[in-house]
Short mmCIF file of C-alpha atoms in Angstrom, two decimals:
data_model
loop_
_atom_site.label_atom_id
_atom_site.label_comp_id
_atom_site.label_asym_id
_atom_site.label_seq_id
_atom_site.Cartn_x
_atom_site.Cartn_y
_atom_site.Cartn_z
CA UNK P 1 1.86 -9.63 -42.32
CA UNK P 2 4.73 -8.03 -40.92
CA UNK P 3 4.29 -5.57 -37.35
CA UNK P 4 5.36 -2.73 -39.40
CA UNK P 5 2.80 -3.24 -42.58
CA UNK P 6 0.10 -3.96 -40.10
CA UNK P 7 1.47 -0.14 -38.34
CA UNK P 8 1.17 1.44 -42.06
CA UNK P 9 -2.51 0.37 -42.60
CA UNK P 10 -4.20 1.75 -39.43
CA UNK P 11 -6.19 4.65 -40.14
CA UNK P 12 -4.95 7.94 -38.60
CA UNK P 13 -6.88 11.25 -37.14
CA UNK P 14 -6.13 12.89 -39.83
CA UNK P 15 -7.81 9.97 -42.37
CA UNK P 16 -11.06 10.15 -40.11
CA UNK P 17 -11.15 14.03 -40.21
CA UNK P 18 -11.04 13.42 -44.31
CA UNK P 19 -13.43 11.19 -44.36
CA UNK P 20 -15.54 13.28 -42.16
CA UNK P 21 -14.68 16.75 -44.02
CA UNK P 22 -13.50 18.04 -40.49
CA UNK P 23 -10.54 19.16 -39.09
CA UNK P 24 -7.93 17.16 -37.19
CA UNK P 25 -8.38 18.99 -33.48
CA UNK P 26 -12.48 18.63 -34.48
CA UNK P 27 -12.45 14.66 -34.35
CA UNK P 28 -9.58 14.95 -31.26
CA UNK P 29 -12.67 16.92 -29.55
CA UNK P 30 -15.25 14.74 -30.38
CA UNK P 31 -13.37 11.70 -28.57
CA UNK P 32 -12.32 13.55 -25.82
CA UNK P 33 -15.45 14.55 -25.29
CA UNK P 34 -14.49 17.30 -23.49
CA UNK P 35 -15.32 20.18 -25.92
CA UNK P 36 -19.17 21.03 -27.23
CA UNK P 37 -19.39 19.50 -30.49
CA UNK P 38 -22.95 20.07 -32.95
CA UNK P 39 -24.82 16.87 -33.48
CA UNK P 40 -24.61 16.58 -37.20
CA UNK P 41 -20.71 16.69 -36.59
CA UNK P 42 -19.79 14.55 -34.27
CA UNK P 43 -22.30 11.87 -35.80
CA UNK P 44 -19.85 12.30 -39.04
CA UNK P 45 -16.77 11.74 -36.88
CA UNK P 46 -18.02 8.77 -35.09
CA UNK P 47 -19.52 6.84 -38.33
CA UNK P 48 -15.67 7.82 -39.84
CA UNK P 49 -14.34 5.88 -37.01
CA UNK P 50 -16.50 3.20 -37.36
CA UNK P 51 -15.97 3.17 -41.56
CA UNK P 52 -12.12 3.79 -40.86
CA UNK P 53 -12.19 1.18 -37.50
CA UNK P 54 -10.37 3.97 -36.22
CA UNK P 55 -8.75 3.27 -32.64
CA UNK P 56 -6.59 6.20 -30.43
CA UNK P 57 -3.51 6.08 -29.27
CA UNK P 58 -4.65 5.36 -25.82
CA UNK P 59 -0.46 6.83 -24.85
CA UNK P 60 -1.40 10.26 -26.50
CA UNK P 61 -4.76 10.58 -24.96
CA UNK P 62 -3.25 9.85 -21.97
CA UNK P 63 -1.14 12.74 -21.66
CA UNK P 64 -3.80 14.86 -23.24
CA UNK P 65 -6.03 14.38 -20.16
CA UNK P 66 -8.79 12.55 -22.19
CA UNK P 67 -9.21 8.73 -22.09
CA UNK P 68 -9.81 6.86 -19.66
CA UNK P 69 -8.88 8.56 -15.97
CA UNK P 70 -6.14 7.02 -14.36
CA UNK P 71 -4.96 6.45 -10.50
CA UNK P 72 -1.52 5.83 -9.85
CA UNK P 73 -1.05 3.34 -6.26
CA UNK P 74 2.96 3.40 -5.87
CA UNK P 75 4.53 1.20 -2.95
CA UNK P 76 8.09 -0.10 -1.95
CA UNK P 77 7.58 -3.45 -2.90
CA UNK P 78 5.02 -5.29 -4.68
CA UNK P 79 5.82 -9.43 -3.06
CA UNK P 80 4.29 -8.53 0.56
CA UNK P 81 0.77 -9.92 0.57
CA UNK P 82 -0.36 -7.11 2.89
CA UNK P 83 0.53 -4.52 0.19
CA UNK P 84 -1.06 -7.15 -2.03
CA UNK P 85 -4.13 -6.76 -0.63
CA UNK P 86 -4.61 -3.01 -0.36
CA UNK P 87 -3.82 -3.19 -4.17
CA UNK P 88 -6.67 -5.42 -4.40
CA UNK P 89 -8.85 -3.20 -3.58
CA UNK P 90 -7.71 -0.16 -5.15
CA UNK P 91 -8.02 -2.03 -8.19
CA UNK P 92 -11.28 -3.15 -7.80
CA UNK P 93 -12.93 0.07 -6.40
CA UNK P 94 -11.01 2.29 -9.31
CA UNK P 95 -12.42 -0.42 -12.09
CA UNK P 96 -15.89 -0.03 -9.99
CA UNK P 97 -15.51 3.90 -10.38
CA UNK P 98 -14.65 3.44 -14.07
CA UNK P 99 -10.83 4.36 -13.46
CA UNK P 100 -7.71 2.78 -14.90
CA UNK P 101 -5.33 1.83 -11.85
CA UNK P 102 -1.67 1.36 -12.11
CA UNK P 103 0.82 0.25 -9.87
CA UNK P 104 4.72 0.99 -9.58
CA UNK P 105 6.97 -0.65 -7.57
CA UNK P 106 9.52 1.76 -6.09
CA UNK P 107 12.38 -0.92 -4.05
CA UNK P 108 12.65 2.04 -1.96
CA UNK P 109 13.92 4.17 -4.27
CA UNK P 110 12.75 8.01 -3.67
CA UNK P 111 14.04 9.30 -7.00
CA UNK P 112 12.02 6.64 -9.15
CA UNK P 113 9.44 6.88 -6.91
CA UNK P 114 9.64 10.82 -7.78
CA UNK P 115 9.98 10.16 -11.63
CA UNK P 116 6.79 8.13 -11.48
CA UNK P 117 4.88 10.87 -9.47
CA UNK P 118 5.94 13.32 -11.90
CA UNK P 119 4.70 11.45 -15.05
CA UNK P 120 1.32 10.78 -13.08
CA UNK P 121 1.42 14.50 -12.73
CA UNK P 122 2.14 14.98 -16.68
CA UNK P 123 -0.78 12.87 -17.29
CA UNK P 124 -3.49 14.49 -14.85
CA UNK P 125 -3.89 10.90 -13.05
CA UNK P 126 -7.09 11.62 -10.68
CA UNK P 127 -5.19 10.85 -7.85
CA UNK P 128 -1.57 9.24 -6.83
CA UNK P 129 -1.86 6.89 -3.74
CA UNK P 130 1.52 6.55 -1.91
CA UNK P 131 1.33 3.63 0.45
CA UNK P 132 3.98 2.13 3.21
CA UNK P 133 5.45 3.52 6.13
CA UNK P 134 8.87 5.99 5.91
CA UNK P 135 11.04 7.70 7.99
CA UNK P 136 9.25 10.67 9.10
CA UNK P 137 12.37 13.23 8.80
CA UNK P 138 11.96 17.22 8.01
CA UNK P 139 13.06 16.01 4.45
CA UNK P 140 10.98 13.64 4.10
CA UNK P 141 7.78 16.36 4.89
CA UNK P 142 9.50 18.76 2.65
CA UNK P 143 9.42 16.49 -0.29
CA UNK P 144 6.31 15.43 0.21
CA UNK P 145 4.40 18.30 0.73
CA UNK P 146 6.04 19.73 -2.86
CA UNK P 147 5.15 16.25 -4.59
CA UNK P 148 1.35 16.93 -2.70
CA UNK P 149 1.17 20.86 -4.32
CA UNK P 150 2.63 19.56 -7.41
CA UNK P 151 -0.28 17.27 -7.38
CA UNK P 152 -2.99 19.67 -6.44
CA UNK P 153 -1.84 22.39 -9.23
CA UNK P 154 -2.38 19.78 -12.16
CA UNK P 155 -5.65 18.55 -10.50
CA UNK P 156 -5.11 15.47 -9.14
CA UNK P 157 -4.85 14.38 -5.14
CA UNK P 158 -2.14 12.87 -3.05
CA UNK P 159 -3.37 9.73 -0.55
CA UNK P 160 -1.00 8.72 2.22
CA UNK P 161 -1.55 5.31 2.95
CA UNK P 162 -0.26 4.06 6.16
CA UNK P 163 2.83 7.08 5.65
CA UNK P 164 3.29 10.13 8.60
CA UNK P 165 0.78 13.02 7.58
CA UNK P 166 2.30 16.05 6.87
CA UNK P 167 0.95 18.86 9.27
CA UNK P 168 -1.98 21.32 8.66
CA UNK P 169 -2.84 22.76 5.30
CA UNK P 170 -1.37 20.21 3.37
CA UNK P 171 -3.54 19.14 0.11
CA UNK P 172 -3.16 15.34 1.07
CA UNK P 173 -5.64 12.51 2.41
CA UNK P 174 -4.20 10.45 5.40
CA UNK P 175 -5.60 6.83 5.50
CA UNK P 176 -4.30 5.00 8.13
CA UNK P 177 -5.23 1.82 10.55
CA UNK P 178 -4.66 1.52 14.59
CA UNK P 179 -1.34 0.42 14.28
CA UNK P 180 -0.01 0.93 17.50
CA UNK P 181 -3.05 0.24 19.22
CA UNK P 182 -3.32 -2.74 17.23
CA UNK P 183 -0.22 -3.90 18.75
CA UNK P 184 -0.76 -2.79 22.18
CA UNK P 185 -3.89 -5.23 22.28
CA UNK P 186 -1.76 -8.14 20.66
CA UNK P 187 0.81 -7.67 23.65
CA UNK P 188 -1.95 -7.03 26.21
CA UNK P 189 -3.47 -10.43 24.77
CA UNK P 190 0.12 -12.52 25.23
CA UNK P 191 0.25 -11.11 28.93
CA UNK P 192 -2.56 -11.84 30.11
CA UNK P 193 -1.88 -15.29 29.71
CA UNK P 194 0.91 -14.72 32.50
CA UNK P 195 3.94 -14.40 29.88
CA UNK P 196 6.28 -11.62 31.21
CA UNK P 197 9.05 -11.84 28.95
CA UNK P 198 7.97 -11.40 25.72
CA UNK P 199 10.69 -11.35 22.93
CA UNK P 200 9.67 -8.51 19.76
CA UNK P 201 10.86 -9.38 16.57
CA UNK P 202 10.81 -5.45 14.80
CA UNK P 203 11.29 -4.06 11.72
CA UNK P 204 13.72 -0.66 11.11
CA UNK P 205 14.14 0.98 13.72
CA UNK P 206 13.52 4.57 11.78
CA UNK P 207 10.39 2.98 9.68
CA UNK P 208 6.86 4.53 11.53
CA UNK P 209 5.00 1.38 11.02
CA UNK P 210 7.75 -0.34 12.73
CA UNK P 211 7.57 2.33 15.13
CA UNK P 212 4.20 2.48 16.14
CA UNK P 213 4.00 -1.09 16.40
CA UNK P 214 7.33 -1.43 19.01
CA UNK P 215 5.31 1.44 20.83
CA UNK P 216 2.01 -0.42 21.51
CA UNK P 217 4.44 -3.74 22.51
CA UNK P 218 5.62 -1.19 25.20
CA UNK P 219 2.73 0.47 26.13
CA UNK P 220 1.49 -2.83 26.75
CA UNK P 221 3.95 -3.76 29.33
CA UNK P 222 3.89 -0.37 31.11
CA UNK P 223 0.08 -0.40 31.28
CA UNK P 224 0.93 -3.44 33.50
CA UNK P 225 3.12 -2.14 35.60
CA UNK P 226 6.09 -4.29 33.44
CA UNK P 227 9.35 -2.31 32.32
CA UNK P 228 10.53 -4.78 29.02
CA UNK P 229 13.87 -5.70 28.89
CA UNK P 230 15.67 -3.81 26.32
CA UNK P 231 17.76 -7.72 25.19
CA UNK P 232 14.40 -8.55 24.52
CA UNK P 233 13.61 -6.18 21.31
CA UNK P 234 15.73 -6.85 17.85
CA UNK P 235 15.04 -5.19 14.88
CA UNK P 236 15.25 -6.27 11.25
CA UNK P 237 12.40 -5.80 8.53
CA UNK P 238 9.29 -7.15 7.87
CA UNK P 239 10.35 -10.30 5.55
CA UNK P 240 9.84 -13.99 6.59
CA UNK P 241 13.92 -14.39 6.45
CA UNK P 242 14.37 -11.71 8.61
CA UNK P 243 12.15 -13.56 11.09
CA UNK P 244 14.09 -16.35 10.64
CA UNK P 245 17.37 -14.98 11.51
CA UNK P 246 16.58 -12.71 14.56
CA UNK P 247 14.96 -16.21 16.33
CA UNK P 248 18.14 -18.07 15.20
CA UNK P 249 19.96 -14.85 17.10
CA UNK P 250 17.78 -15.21 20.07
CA UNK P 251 18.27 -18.43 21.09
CA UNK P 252 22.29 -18.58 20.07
CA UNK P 253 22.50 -15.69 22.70
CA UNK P 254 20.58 -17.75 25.20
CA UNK P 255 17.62 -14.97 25.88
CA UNK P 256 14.73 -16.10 28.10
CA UNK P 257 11.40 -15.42 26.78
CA UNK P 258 8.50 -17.80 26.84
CA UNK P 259 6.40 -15.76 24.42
CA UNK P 260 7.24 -13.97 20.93
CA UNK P 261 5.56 -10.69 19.11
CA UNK P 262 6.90 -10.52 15.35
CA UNK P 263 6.18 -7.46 14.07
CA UNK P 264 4.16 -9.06 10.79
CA UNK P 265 2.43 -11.92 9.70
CA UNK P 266 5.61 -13.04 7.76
CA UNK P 267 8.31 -12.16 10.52
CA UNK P 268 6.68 -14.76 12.54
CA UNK P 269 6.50 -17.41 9.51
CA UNK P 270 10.27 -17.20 9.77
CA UNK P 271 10.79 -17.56 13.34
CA UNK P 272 8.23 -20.49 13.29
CA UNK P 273 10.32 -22.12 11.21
CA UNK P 274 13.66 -21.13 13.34
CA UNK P 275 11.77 -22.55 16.69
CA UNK P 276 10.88 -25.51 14.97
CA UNK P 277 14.05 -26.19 13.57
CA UNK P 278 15.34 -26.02 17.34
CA UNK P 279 13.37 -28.84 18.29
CA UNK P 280 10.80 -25.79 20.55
CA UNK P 281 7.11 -26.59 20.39
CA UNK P 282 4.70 -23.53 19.77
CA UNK P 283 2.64 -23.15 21.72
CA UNK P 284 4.14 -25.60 24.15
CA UNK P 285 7.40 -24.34 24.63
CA UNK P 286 6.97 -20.82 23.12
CA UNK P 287 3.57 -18.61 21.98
CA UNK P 288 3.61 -16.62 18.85
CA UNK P 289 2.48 -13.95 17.53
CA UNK P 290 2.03 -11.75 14.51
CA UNK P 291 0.32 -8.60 13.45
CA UNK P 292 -1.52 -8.15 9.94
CA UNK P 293 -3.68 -11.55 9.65
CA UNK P 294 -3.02 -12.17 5.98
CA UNK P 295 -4.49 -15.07 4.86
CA UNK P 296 -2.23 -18.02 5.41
CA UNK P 297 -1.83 -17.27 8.99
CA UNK P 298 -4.40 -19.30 9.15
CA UNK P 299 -2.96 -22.15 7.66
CA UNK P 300 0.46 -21.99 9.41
CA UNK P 301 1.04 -25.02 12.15
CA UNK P 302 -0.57 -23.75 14.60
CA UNK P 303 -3.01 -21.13 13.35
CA UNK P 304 -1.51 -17.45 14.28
CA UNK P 305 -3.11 -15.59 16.40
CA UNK P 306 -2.67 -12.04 14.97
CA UNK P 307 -4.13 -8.59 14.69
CA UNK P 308 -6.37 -7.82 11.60
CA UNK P 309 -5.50 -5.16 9.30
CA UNK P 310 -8.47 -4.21 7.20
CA UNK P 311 -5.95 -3.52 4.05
CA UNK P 312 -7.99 -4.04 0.92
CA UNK P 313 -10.85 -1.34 2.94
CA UNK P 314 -7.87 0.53 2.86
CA UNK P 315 -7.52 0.26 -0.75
CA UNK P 316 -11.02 0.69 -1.66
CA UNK P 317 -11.23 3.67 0.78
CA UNK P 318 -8.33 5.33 -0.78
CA UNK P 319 -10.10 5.58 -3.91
CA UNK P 320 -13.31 6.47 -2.69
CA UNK P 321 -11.37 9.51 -0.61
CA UNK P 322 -9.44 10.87 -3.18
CA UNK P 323 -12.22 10.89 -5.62
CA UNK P 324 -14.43 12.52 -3.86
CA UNK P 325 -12.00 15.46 -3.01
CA UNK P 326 -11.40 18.34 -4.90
CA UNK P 327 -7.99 18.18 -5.33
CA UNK P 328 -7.19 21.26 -3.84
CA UNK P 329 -8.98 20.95 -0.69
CA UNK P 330 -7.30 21.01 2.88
CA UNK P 331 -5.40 17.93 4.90
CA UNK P 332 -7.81 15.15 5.95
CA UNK P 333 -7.19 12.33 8.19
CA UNK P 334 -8.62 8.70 8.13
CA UNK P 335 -8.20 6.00 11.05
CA UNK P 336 -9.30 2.85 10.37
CA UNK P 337 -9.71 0.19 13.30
CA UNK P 338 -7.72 -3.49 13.74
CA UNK P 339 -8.68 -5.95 15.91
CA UNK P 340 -7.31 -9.29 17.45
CA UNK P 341 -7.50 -12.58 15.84
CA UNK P 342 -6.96 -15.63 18.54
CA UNK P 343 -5.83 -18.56 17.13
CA UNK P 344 -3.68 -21.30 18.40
CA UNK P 345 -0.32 -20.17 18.89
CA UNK P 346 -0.39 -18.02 21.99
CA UNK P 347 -1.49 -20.59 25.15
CA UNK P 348 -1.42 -19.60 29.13
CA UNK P 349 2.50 -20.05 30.06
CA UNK P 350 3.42 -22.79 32.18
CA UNK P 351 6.03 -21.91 33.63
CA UNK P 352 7.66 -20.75 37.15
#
């Protein structure tokens, strides 16, 4: 049977209200369920379905609010296993809460990530979970604080996940994690094994997660009396490649350091790889470091020591927050705490 016989025999509303001698809107009600319906008639709808083996357009009832309710979770890029994880469980706690999740992947592009705000809007998703740091610019406030009171007027919530909050009054949730203190006790960690030049591999210099972690690597080195050498901080992004080629950088300019902080997980894959292929030993020659502790820092040569990131709590908590909110409530602000992982890749330095 071809697709479009097998589209002309499905039953329609309009053959269940027939069958059940009501009116079109009546058996759109009695799905819905979102309308008081008598007993005697929705019973006919429902055994019309089951005659007809009726099924909704699950699109259409969708955008007519009924249906399953949706939450939208909408992040630059959908390949980092941190972002992974906080998916994870936003997924699982919106299945747990009987909610439909879905994800879109934005590449960093505000107007499609505005496009697929808007059609979250359209179809009253309970809540639209923005996630990933930004530069946090007057526009970027501006825009977000419309997209958050567009939210609010159609009944759903906006969650900032890990993004700058946007002042007082603001109908948004703000979930983030310690991330400059997070990075601050990394740092604190590497010096106190008597490394004083410590080399930070950091992502865009505009980005606030980027930010707040270059922050706690110099907070850590002023709270011990030690100004950093400016030679000694590069910036790139958060990608294993980018790792990669700022160590490659490093050592063609000849920088001293005896002890590396990547700004993630992944940065420091990379520049494991570029110390390795240098013929340096880690931890022998150089310590590493990385910051988010996703799960195959554990199986890297040697284990990284790293700060934990409690990102699929996140997740979960993001659900849990914005479901629980009326949507047009007031500004709320969530820290959540990290902690350091030692491993095998940051030893006492040896040298003079």
């Amino acid at each position: 049977m071809t697709r479009k016989s097998e589209e002309a025999g499905r039953s329609t509303i309009r053959d269940v209200a027939a069958r059940a001698g009501v009116s079109a809107s009546t058996v759109s009600r009695v799905l819905g369920g979102d309308y008081p319906v008598s007993t005697a008639t929705r019973n006919r709808v429902l055994r019309a379905v089951r005659e007809l083996d009726y099924v909704a357009d699950a699109r259409a009832r969708a955008v007519a609010g009924a249906g399953t309710p949706t939450l939208a979770f909408v992040l630059e890029e959908i390949t980092g296993p941190s972002f992974a994880h906080m998916a994870y469980g936003v997924e699982r706690e919106a299945a747990r809460l009987g909610h439909l999740s879905l994800v879109c992947s934005t590449d960093g592009d505000v107007r499609r990530e505005l496009e697929f705000i808007e059609m979250m809007r359209a179809q009253r998703a309970a809540a639209v979970i923005l996630v990933g740091g930004a530069a946090d610019t007057a526009e970027y406030r501006d825009r977000t604080r419309r997209v958050a009171d567009s939210l609010a007027s159609a009944g759903s919530r906006l969650v900032l996940c890990g993004r700058p909050p946007l002042g007082p009054g603001a109908p948004v949730t703000v979930i983030e994690y310690d991330n400059e203190g997070g990075a601050h006790a990394l740092v604190a960690h590497v010096l106190a094994q008597g490394h004083r030049r410590v080399l930070f591999l950091g992502g865009k210099p505009d980005h606030t997660t980027a930010l707040g972690r270059e922050r706690g690597y110099l907070a850590a080195h002023r709270a011990r009396g030690i100004e950093p050498d400016p030679a000694l901080l590069l910036h790139g992004d958060f990608t294993r490649d980018s790792g990669h080629r700022l160590m490659r950088q490093a050592l063609a300019r000849g920088l001293e350091f005896s002890a590396v902080a990547a700004a993630t997980d992944m940065v420091a894959a990379g520049a494991l790889t570029a110390l390795h292929e240098a013929g340096l030993a880690v931890p022998g020659d150089v310590s590493l470091a990385g910051y988010d502790d996703i799960p195959f820092a554990r199986d890297l040569h040697p284990a990284l020591t790293t700060v934990h990131v409690p990102y699929e709590e996140l997740g979960r908590l993001a659900v849990r927050t914005a479901l629980g909110h009326r949507a047009e409530s007031a500004a709320e602000h969530l820290l959540l705490g990290t902690h350091v992982v030692v491993r095998d890749s940051v030893a006492a330095y040896g040298g003079d």
